Tab-separated table of N, CA and C in Angstrom:
chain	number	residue	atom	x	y	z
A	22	UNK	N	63.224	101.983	125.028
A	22	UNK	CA	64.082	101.283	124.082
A	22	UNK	C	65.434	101.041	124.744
A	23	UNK	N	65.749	99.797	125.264
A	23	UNK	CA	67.255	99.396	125.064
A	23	UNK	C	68.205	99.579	124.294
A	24	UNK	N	69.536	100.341	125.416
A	24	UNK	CA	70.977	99.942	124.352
A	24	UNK	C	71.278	99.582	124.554
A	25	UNK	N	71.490	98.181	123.070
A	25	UNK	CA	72.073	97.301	123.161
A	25	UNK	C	73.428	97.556	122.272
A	26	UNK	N	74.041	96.842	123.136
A	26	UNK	CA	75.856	96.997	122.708
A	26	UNK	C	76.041	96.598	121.501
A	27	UNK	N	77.131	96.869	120.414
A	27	UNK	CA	77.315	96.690	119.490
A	27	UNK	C	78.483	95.916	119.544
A	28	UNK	N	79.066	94.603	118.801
A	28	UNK	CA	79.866	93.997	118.629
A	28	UNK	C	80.695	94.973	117.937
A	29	UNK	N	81.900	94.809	118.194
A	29	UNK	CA	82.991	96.021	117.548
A	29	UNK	C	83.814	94.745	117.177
A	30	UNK	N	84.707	94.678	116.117
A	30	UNK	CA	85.283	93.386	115.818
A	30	UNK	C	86.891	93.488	116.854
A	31	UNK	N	87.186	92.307	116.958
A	31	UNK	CA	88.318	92.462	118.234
A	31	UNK	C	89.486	91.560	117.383
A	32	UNK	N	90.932	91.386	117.927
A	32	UNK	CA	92.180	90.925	117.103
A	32	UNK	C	92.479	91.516	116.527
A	33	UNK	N	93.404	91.218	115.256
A	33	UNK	CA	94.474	91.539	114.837
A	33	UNK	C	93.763	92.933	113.725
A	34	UNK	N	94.164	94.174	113.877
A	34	UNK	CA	93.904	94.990	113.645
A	34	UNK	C	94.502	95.508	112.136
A	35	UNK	N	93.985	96.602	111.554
A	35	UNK	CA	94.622	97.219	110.305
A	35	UNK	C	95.300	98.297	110.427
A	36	UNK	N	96.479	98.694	110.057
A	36	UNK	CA	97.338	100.106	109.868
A	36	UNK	C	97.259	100.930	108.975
A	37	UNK	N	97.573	102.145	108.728
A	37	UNK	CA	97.286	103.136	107.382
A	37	UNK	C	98.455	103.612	107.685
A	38	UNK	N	98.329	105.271	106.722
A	38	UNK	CA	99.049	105.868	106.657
A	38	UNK	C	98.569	107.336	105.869
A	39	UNK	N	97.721	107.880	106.907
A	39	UNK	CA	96.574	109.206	106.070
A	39	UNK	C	97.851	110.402	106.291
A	40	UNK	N	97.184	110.969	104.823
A	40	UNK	CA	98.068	112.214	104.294
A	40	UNK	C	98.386	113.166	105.903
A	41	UNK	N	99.045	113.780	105.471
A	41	UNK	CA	99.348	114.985	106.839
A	41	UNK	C	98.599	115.906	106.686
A	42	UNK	N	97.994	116.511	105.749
A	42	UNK	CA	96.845	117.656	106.123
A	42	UNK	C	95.478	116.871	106.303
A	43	UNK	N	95.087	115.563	107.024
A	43	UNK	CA	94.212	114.972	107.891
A	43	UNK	C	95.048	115.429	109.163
A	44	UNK	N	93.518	115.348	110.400
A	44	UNK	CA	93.844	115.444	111.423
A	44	UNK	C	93.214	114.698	112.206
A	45	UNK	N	94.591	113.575	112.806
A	45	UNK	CA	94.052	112.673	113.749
A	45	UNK	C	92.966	113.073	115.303
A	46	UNK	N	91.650	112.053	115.516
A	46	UNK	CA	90.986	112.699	116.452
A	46	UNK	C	91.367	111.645	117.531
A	47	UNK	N	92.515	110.497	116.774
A	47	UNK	CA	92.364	109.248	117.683
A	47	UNK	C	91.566	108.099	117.033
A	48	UNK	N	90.777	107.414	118.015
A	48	UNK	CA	89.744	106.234	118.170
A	48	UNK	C	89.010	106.603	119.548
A	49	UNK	N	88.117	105.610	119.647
A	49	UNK	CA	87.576	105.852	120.820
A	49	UNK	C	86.093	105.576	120.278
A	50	UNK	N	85.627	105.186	121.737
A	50	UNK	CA	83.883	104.182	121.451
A	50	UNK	C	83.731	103.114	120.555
A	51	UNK	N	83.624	102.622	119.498
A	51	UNK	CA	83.258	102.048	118.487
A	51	UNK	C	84.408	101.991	117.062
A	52	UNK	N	84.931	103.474	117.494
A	52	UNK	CA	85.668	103.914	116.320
A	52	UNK	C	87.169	103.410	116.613
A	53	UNK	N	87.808	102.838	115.173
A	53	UNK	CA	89.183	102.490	115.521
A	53	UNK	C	90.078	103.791	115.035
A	54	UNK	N	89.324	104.756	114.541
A	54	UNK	CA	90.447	106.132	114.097
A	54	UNK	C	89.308	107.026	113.417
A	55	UNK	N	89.427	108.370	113.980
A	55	UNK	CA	89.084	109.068	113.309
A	55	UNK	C	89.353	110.208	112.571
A	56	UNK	N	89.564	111.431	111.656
A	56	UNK	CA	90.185	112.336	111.084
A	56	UNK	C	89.290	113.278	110.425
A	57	UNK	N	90.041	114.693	110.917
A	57	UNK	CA	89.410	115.979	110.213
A	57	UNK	C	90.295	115.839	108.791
A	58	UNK	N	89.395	116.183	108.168
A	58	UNK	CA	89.635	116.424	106.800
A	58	UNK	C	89.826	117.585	106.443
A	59	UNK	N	89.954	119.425	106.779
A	59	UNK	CA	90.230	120.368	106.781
A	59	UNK	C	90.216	121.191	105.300
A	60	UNK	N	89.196	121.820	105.241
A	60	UNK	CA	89.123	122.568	104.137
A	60	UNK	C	88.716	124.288	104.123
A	61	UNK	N	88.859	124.558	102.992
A	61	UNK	CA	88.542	125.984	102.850
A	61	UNK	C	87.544	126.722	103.702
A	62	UNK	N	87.746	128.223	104.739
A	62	UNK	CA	86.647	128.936	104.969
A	62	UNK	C	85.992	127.763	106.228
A	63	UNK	N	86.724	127.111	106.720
A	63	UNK	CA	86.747	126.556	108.204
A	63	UNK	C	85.575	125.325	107.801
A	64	UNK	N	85.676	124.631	106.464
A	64	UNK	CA	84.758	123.867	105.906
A	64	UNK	C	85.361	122.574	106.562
A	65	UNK	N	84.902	121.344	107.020
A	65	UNK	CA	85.662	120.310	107.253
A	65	UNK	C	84.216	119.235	106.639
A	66	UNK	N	85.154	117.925	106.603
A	66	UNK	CA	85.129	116.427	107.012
A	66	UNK	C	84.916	115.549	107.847
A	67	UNK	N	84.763	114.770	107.831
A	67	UNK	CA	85.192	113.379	108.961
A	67	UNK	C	85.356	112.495	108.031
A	68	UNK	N	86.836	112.017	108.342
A	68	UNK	CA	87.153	110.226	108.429
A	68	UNK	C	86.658	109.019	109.304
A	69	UNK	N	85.516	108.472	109.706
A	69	UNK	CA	85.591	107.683	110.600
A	69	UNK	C	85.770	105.922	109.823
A	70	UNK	N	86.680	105.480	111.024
A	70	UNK	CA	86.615	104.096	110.658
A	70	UNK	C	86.118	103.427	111.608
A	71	UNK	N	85.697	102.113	111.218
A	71	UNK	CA	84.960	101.697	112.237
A	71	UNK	C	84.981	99.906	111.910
A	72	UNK	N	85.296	99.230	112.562
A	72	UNK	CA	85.133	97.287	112.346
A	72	UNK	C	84.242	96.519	113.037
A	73	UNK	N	83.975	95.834	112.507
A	73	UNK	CA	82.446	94.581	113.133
A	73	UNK	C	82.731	93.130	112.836
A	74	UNK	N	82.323	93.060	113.181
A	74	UNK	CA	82.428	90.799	112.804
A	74	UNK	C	81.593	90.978	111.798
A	75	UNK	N	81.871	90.097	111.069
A	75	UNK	CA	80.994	89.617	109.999
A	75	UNK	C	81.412	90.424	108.988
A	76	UNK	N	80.295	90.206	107.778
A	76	UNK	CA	80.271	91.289	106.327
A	76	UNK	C	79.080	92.053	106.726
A	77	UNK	N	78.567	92.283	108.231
A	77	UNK	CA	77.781	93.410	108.426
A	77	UNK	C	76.834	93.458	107.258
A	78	UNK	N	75.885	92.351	106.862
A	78	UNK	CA	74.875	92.537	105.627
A	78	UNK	C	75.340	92.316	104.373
A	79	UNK	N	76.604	92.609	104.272
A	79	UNK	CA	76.911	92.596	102.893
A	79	UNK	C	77.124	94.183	102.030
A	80	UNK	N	78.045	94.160	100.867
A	80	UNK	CA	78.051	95.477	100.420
A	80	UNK	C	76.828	96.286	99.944
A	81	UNK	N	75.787	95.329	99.411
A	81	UNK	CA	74.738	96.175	99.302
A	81	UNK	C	73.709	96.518	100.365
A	82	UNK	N	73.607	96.079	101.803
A	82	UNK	CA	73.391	96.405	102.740
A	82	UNK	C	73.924	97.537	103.172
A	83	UNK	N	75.537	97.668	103.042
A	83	UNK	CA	76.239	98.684	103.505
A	83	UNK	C	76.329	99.966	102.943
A	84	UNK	N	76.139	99.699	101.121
A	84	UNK	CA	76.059	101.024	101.035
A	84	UNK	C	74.587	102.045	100.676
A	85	UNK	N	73.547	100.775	100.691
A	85	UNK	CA	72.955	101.345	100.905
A	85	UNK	C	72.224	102.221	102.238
A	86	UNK	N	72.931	101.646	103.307
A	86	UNK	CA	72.846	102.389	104.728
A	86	UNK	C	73.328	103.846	104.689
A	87	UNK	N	74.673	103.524	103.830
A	87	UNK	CA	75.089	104.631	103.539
A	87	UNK	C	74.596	106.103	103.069
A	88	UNK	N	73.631	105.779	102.229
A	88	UNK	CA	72.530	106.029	100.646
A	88	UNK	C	71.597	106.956	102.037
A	89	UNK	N	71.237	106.145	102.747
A	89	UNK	CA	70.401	106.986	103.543
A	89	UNK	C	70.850	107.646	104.462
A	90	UNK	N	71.859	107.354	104.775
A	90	UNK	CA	72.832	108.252	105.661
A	90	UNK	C	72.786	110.258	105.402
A	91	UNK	N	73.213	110.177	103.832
A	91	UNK	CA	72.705	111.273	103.158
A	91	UNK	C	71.657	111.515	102.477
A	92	UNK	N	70.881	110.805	102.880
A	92	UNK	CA	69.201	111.072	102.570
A	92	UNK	C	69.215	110.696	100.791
A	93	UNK	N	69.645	109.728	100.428
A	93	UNK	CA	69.375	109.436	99.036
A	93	UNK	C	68.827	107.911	99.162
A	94	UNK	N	67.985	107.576	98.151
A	94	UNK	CA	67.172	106.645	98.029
A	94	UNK	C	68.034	105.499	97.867
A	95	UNK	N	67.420	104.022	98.706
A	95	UNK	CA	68.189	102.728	98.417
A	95	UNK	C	68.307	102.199	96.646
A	96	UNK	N	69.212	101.606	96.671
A	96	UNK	CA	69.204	101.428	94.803
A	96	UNK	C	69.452	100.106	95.140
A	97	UNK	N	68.729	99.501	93.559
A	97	UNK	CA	68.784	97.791	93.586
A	97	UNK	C	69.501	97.336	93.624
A	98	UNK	N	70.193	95.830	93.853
A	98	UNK	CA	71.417	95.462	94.460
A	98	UNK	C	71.973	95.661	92.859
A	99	UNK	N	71.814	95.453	91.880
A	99	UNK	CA	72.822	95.883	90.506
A	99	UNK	C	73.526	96.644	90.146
A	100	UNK	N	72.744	98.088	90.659
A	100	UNK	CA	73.155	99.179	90.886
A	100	UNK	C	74.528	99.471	91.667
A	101	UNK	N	73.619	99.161	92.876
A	101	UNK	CA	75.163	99.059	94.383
A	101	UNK	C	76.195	98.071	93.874
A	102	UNK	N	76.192	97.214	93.204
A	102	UNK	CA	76.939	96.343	93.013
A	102	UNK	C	78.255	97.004	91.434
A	103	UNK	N	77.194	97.724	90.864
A	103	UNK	CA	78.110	98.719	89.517
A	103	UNK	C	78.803	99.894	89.836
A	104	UNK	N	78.349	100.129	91.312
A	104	UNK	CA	79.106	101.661	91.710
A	104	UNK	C	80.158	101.422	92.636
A	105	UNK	N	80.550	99.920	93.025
A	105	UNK	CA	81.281	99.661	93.968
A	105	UNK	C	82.902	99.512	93.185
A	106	UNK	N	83.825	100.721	93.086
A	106	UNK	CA	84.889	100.388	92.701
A	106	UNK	C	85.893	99.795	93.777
A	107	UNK	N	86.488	98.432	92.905
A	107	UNK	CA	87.622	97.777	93.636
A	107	UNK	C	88.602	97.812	93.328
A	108	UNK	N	89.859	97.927	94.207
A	108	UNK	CA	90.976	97.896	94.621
A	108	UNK	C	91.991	96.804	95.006
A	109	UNK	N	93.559	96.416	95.252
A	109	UNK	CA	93.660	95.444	95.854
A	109	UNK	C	95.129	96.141	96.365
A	110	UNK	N	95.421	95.723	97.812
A	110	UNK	CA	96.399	96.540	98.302
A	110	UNK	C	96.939	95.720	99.449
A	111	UNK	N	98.205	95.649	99.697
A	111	UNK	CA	98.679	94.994	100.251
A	111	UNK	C	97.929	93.563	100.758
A	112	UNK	N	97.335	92.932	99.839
A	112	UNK	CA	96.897	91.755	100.069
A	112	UNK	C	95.350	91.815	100.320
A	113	UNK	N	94.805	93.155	100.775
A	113	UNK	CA	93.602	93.114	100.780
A	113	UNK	C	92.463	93.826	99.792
A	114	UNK	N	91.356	93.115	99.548
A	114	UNK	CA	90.789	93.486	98.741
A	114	UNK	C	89.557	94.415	99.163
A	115	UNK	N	89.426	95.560	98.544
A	115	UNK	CA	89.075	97.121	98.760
A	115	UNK	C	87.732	97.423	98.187
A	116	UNK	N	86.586	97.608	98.509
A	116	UNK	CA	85.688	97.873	97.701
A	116	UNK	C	85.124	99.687	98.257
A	117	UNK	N	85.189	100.459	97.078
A	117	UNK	CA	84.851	101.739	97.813
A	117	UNK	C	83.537	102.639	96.592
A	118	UNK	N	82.830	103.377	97.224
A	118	UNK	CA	81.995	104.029	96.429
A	118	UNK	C	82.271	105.621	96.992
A	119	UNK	N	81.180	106.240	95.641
A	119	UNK	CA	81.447	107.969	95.665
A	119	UNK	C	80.122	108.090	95.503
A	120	UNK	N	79.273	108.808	96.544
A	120	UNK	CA	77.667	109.416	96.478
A	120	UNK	C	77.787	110.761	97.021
A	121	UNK	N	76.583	111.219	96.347
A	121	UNK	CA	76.665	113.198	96.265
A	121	UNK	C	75.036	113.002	96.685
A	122	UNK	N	74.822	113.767	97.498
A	122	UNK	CA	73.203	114.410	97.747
A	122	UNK	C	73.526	115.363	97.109
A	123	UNK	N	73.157	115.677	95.958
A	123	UNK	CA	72.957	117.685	95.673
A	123	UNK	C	72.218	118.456	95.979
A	124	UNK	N	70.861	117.838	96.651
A	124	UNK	CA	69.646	118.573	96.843
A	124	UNK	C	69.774	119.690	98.141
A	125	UNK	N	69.170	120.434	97.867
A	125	UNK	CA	69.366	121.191	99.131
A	125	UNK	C	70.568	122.088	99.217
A	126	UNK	N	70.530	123.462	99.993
A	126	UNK	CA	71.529	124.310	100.007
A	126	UNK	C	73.097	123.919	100.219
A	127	UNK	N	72.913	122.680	101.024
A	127	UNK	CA	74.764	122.024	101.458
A	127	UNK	C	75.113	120.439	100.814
A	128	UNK	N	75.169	120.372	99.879
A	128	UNK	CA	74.899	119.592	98.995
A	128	UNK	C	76.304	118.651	100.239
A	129	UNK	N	75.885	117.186	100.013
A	129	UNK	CA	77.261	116.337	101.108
A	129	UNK	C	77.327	115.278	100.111
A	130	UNK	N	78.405	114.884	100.196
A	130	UNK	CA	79.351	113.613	99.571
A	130	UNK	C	79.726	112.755	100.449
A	131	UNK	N	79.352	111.027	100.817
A	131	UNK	CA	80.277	110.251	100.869
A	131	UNK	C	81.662	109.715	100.157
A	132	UNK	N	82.472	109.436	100.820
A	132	UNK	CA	82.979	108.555	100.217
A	132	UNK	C	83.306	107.419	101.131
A	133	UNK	N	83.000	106.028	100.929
A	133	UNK	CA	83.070	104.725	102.114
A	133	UNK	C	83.994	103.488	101.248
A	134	UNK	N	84.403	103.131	101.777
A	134	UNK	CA	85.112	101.796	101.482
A	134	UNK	C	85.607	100.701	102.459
A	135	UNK	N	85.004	99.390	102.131
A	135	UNK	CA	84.941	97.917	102.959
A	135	UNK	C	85.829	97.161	102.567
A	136	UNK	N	86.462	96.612	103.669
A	136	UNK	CA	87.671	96.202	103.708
A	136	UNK	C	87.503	94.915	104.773
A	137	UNK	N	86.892	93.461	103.996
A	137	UNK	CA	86.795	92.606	104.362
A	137	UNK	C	88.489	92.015	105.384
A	138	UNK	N	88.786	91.743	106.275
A	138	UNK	CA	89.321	91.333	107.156
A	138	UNK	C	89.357	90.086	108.406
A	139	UNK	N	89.789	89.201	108.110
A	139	UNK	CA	89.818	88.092	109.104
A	139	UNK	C	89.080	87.697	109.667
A	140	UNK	N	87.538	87.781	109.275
A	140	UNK	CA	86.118	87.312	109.593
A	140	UNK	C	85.473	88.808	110.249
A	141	UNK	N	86.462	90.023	110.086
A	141	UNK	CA	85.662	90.879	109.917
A	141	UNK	C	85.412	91.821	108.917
A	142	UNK	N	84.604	92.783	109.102
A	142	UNK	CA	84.575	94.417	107.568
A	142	UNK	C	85.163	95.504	108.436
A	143	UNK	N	85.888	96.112	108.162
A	143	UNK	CA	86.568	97.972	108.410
A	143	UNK	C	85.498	98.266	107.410
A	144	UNK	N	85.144	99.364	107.356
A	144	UNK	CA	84.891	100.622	107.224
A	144	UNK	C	85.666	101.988	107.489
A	145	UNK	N	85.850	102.480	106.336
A	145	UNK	CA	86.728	103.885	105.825
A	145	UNK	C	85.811	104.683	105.322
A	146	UNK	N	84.704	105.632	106.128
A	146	UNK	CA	83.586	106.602	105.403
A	146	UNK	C	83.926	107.867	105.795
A	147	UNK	N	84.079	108.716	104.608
A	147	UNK	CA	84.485	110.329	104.929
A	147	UNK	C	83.237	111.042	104.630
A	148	UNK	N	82.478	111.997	105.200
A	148	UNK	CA	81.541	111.947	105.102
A	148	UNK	C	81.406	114.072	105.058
A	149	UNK	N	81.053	114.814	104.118
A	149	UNK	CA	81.232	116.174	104.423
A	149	UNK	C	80.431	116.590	103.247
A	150	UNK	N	81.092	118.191	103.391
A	150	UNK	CA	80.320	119.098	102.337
A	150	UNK	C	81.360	118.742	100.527
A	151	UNK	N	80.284	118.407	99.801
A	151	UNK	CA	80.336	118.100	98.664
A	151	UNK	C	81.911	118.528	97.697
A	152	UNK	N	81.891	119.889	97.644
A	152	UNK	CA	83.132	119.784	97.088
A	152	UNK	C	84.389	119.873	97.787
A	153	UNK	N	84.233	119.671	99.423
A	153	UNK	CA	85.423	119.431	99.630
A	153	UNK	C	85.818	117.588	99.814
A	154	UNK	N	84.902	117.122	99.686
A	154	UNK	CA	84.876	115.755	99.832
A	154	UNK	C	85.303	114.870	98.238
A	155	UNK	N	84.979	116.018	97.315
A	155	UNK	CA	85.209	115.397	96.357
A	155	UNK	C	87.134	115.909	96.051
A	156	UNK	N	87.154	116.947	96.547
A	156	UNK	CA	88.767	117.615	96.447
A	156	UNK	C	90.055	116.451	96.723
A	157	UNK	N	89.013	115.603	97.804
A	157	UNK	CA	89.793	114.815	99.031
A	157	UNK	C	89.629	113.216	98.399
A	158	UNK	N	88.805	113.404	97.263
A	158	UNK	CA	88.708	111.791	96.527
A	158	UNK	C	89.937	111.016	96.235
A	159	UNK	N	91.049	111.924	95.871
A	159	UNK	CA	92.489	111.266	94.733
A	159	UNK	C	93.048	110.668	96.549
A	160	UNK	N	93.136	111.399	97.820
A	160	UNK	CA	93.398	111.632	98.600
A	160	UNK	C	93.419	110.498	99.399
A	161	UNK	N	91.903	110.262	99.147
A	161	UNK	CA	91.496	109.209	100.255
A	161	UNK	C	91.610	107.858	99.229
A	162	UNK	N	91.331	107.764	97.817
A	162	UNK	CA	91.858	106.402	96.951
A	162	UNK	C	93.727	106.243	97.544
A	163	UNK	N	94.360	107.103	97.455
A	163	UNK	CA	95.896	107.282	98.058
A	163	UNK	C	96.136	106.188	99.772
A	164	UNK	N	95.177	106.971	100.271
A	164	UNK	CA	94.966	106.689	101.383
A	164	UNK	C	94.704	105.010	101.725
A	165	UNK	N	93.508	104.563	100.817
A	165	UNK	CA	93.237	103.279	100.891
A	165	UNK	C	94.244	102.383	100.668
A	166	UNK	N	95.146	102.906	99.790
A	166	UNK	CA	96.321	102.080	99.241
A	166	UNK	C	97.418	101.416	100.409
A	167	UNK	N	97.409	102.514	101.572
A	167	UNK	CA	97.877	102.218	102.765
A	167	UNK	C	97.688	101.510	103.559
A	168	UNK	N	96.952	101.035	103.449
A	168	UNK	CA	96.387	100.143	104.236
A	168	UNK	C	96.321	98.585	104.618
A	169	UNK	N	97.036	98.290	105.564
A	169	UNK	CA	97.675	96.646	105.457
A	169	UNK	C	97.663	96.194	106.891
A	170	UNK	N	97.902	94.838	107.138
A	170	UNK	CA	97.815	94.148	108.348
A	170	UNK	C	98.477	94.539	109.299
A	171	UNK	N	97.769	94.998	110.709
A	171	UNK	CA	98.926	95.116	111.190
A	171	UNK	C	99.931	94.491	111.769
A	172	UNK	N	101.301	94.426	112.053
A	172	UNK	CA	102.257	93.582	112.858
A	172	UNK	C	101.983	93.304	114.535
């Protein structure tokens, strides 16, 4: 099997402004930033962001990638389309969801949000153990709010 390269979206980029108890890992490969999320009893997170050309499939493509990411079943596009809460922030418009696997001893939570951009999508997916991901929800909606073109 070939690897084949992935288009990473290129130009004019996006800025934030994540809380201070995140911890920057940088960027690097694919990723335009990434962050520990730091919780109780040496429990952590990840922030990764990540941009592509295009709408990458579309939101119900995306979150349902997501869906399986944590091993939960794809849902019909009505569904994905009712769980997608939006936002609008410095000019851009925000679409983000909240999914829980509970099954199983380490129950994990997404939380992802697409952030259509200049013929491309960002991606903002925090991805960890369940209740610290949900601790970090008010956190990371905060977070999204930051988020604007950069100069």
């Amino acid at each position: 099997m070939a690897n084949t390269p992935v288009a990473t979206a290129a130009g004019p980029g996006l800025a934030w402004t994540a809380p201070s108890h995140w911890v920057s890992k940088g960027a690097g490969g694919m990723r335009k930033g990434t962050y520990t999320l730091p919780g109780d009893g040496g429990a952590s997170a990840e922030l990764a962001i990540t941009a592509f050309p295009g709408d990458v499939g579309g939101d119900v493509a995306n979150v349902n990638r997501w869906r399986g990411q944590i091993q939960l079943q794809p849902q019909a596009p009505d569904e994905v389309l009712r769980s997608i809460q939006r936002i609008e922030a410095n000019g851009l418009k925000i679409g983000y969801v909240d999914m829980v696997n509970s099954a199983g001893s380490t129950p994990t939570r997404v939380l992802g949000a697409m952030v259509p951009f200049e013929g491309s999508t960002w991606f903002f997916k925090v991805t960890g153990p369940d209740a610290l991901v949900a601790k970090e929800k008010a956190a990371f909606v905060e977070f999204l709010k930051t988020i604007k073109p950069s100069k």
